[in-house]
Tab-separated table of C-alpha atoms and ligand atoms in Angstrom:
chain	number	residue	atom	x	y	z
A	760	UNK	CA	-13.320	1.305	-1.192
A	761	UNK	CA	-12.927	-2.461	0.314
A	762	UNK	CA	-10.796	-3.204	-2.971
A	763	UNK	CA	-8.291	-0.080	-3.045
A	764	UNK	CA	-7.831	-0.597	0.683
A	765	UNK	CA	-6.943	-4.118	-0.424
A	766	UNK	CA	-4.948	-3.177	-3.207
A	767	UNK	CA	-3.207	-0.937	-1.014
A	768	UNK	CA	-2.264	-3.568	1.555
A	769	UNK	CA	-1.479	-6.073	-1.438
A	770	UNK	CA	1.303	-3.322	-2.817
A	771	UNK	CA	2.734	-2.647	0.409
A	772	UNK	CA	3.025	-6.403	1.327
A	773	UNK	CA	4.843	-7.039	-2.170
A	774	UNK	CA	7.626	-4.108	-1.619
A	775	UNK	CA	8.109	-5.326	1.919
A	776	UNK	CA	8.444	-8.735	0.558
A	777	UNK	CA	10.931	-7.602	-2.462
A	778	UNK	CA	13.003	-5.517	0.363
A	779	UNK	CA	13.694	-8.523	2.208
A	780	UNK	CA	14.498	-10.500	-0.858
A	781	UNK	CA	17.087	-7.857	-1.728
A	782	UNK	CA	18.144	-7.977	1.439
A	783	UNK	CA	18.209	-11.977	1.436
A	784	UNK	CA	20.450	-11.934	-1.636
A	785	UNK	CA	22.590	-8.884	-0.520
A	786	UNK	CA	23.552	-11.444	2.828
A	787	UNK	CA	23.731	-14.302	0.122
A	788	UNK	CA	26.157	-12.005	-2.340
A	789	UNK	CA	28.573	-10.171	-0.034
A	790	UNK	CA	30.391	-8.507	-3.430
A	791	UNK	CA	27.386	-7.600	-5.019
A	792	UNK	CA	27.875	-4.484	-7.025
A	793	UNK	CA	31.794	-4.354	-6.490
A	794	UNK	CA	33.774	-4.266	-9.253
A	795	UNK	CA	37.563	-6.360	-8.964
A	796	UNK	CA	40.044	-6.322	-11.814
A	797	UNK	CA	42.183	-10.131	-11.408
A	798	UNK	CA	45.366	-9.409	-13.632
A	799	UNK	CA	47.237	-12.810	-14.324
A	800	UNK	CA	50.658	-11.609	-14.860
A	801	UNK	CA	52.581	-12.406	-18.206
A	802	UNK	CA	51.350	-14.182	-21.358
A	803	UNK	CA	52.519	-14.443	-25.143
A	804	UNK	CA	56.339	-13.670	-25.621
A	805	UNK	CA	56.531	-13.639	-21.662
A	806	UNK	CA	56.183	-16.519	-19.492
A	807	UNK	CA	57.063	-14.821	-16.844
A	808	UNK	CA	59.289	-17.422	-14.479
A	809	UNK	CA	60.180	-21.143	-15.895
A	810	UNK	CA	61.310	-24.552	-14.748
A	811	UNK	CA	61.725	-26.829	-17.646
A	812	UNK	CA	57.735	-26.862	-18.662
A	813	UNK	CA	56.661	-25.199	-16.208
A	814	UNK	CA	55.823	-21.574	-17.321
A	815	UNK	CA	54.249	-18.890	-14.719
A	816	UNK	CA	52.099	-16.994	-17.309
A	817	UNK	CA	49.797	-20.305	-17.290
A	818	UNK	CA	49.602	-20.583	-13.601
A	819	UNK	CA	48.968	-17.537	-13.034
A	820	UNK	CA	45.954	-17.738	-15.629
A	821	UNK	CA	44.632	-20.914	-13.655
A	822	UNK	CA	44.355	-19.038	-10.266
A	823	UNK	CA	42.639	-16.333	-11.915
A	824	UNK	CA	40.032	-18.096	-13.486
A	825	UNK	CA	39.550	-20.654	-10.754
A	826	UNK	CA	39.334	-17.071	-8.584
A	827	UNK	CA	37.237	-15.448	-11.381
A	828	UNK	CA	33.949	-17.975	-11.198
A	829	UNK	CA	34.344	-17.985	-7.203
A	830	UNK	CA	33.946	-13.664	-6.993
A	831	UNK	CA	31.244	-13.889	-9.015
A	832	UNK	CA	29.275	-16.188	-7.357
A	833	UNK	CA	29.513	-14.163	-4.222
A	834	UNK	CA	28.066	-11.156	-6.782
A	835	UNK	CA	31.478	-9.625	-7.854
A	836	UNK	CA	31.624	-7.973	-11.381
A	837	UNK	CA	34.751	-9.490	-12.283
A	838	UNK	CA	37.658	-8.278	-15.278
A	839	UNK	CA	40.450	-10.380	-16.282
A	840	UNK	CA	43.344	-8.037	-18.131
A	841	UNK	CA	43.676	-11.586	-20.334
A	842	UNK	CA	41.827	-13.806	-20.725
A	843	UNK	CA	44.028	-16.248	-22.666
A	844	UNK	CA	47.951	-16.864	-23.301
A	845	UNK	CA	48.595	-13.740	-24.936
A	846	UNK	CA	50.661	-10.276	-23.645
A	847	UNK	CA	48.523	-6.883	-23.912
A	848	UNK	CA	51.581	-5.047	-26.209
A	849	UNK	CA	50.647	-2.572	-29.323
A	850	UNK	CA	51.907	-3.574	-32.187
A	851	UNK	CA	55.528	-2.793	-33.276
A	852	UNK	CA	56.416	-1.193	-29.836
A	853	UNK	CA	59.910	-1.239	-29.254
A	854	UNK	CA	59.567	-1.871	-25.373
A	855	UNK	CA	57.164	-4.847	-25.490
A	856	UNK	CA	56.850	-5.252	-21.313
A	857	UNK	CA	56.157	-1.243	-21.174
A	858	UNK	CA	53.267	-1.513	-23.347
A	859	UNK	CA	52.102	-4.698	-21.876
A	860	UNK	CA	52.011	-3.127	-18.237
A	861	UNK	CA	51.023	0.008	-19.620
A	862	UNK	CA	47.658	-0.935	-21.258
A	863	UNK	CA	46.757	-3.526	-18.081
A	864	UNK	CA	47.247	-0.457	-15.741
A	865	UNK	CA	45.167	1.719	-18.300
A	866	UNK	CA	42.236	-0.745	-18.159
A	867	UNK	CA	42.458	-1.462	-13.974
A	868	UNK	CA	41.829	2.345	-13.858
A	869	UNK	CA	39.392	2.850	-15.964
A	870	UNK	CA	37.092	0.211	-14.621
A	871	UNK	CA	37.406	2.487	-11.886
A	872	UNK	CA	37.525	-0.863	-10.310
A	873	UNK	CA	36.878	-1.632	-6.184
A	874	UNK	CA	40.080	-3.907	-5.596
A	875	UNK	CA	42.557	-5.486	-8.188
A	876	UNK	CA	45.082	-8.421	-7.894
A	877	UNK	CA	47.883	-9.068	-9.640
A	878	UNK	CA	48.456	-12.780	-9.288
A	879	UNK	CA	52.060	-13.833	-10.425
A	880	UNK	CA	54.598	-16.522	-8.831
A	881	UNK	CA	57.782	-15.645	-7.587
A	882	UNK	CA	61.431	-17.560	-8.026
A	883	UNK	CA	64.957	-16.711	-7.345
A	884	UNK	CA	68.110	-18.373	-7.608
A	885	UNK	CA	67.672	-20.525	-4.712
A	886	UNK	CA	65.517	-23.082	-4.385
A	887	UNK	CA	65.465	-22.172	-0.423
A	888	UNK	CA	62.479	-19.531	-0.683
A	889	UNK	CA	58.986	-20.990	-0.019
A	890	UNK	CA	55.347	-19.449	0.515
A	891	UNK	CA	52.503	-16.871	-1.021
A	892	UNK	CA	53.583	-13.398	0.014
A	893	UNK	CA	51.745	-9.677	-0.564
A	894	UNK	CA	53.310	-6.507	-2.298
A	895	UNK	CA	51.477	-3.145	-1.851
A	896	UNK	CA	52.639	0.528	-3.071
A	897	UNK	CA	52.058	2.706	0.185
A	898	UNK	CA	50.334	5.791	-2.255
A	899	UNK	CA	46.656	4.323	-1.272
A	900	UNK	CA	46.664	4.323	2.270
A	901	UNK	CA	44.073	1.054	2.114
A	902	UNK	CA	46.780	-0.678	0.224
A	903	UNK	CA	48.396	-1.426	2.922
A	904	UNK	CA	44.941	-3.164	5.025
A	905	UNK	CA	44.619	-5.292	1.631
A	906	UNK	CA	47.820	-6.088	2.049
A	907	UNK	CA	47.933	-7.098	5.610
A	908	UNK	CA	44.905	-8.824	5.254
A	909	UNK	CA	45.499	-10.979	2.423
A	910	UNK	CA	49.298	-11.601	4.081
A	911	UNK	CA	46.770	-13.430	7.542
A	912	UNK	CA	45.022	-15.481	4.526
A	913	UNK	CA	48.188	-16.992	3.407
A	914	UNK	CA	49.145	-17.683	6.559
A	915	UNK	CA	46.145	-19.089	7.860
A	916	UNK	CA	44.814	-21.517	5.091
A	917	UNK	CA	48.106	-21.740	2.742
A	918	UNK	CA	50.427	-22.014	5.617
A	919	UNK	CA	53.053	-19.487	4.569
A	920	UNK	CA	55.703	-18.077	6.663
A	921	UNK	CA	56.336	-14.729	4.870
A	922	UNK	CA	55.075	-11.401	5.019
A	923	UNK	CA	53.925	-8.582	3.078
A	924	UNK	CA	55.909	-5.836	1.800
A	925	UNK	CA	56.308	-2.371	0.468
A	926	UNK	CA	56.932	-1.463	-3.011
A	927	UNK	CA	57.149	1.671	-4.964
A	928	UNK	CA	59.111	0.689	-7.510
A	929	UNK	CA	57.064	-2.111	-9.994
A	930	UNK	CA	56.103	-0.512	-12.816
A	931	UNK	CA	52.481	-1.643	-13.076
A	932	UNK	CA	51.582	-0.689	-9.746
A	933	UNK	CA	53.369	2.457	-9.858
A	934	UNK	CA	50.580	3.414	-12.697
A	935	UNK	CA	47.545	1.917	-11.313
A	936	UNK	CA	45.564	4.196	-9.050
A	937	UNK	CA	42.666	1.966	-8.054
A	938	UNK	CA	42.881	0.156	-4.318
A	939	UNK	CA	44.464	-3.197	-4.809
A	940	UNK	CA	47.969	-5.403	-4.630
A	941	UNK	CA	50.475	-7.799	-6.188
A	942	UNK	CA	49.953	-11.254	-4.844
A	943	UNK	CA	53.063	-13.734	-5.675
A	944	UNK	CA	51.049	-17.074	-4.669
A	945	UNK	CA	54.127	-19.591	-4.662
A	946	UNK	CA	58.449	-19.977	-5.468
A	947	UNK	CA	58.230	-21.583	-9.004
A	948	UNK	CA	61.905	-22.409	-7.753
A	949	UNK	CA	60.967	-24.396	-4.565
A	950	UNK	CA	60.674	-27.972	-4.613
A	951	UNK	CA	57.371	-28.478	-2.568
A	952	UNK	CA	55.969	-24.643	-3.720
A	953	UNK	CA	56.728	-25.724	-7.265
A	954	UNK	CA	54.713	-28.949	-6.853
A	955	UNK	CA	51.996	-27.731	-5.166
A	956	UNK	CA	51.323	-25.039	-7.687
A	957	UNK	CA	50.849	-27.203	-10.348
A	958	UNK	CA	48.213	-29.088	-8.809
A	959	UNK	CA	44.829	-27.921	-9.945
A	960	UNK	CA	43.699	-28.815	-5.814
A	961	UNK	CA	46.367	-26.240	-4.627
A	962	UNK	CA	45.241	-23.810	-7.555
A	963	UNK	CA	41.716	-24.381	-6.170
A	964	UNK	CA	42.820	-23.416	-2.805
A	965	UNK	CA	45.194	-20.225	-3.737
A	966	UNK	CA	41.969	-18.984	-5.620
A	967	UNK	CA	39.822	-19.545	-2.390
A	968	UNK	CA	42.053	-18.201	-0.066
A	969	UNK	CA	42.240	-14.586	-2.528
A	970	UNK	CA	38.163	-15.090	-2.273
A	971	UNK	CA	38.441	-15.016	1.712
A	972	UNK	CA	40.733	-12.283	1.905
A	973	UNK	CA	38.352	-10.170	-0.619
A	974	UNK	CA	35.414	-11.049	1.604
A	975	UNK	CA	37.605	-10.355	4.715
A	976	UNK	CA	38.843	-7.093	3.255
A	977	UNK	CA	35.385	-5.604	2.296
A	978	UNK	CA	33.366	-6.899	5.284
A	979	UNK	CA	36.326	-4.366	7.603
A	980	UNK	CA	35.581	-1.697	5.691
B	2176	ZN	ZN1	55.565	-12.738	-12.453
């Protein structure tokens, strides 16, 4: 009887013990168990924006890995739409971007993902334009939060001045239904943006900042 009894007590103390070690490891891994879909915008026949050398699609593919390896290690499954420098596009489609956009919006849904980010750099005609900036499409109403919370995470560790804004009208995000946004981390045609964003330092810190507005965004909800 002595020895069940002890048995008993043995079992008990061993769940209570592997409670508070899932526990431990839940406090450890904040994005344990969610799923986030990075989609590094452009690749193949599309660099996306240029200055002499400097293409976007392989940016853009930096941040996301550099981004990748830190969501994980807080417990995040984590989905690239590419992994390499290469355009998502069925063969002999006659509207290459279409298909492109199509099949990364396909595979964001069907992960039936938590949050995805769409990492791409911005550039316009003037060099004037600096800083990261947020774009969400208003049909999920937590767009918007993401949105506004990765827009203070800019601001606060990448020092940009802009702010987030509403879109309905970019094709990729018009298909995708899971929660997530567009995040254009730097001008490609600013001076100090364009410098900064080749640095693999700067990269570091774009990727960190999307990790602390992930955290941010899931420890509100
Ligand atoms: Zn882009």
């Amino acid at each position: 009887m002595l020895k069940y009894k002890c048995g008993v007590f043995l079992l008990f103390l061993f769940c209570l013990c592997s409670v508070q070690l899932v526990q431990a490891n839940n406090n450890k891994m904040p994005l344990m168990g969610k799923v986030i879909y990075i989609d590094p915008g452009h690749g193949g026949s599309d660099p996306g924006a240029v200055y002499r050398d400097i293409e976007e699609h392989e940016i853009n593919l930096k941040i996301s890995l550099k981004l990748e390896k830190l969501l994980s290690e807080q417990g995040a499954i984590v989905f690239l739409t590419r992994y390499g420098n290469y355009d998502l596009s069925v063969n002999h489609t006659i509207n290459r971007k279409r298909s492109d956009l199509s099949r990364r919006s396909n595979m964001i849904n069907q992960s039936l993902c938590d949050l995805f980010i769409s990492i791409h750099l911005n550039a316009e005609e003037s060099g004037r334009w600096k800083g990261a900036e947020v774009y969400y499409d208003p049909k999920l109403e937590e767009n918007e939060e993401i949105a506004k919370v990765f827009q203070q995470m800019f601001k606060k560790y990448l020092y940009s001045k802009r702010s987030y804004k509403k879109t309905d009208d970019l094709y990729l995000q018009d298909r995708i239904n899971r929660p997530g946004v567009l995040v254009e981390v730097g001008f490609l045609s600013n001076a100090s943006d364009r410098y900064l964003l080749t640095q693999d330092s700067y990269q570091n810190q774009v990727a960190q900042t999307l990790l602390n507005g992930t955290l941010t965004y899931f420890s509100s909800k």
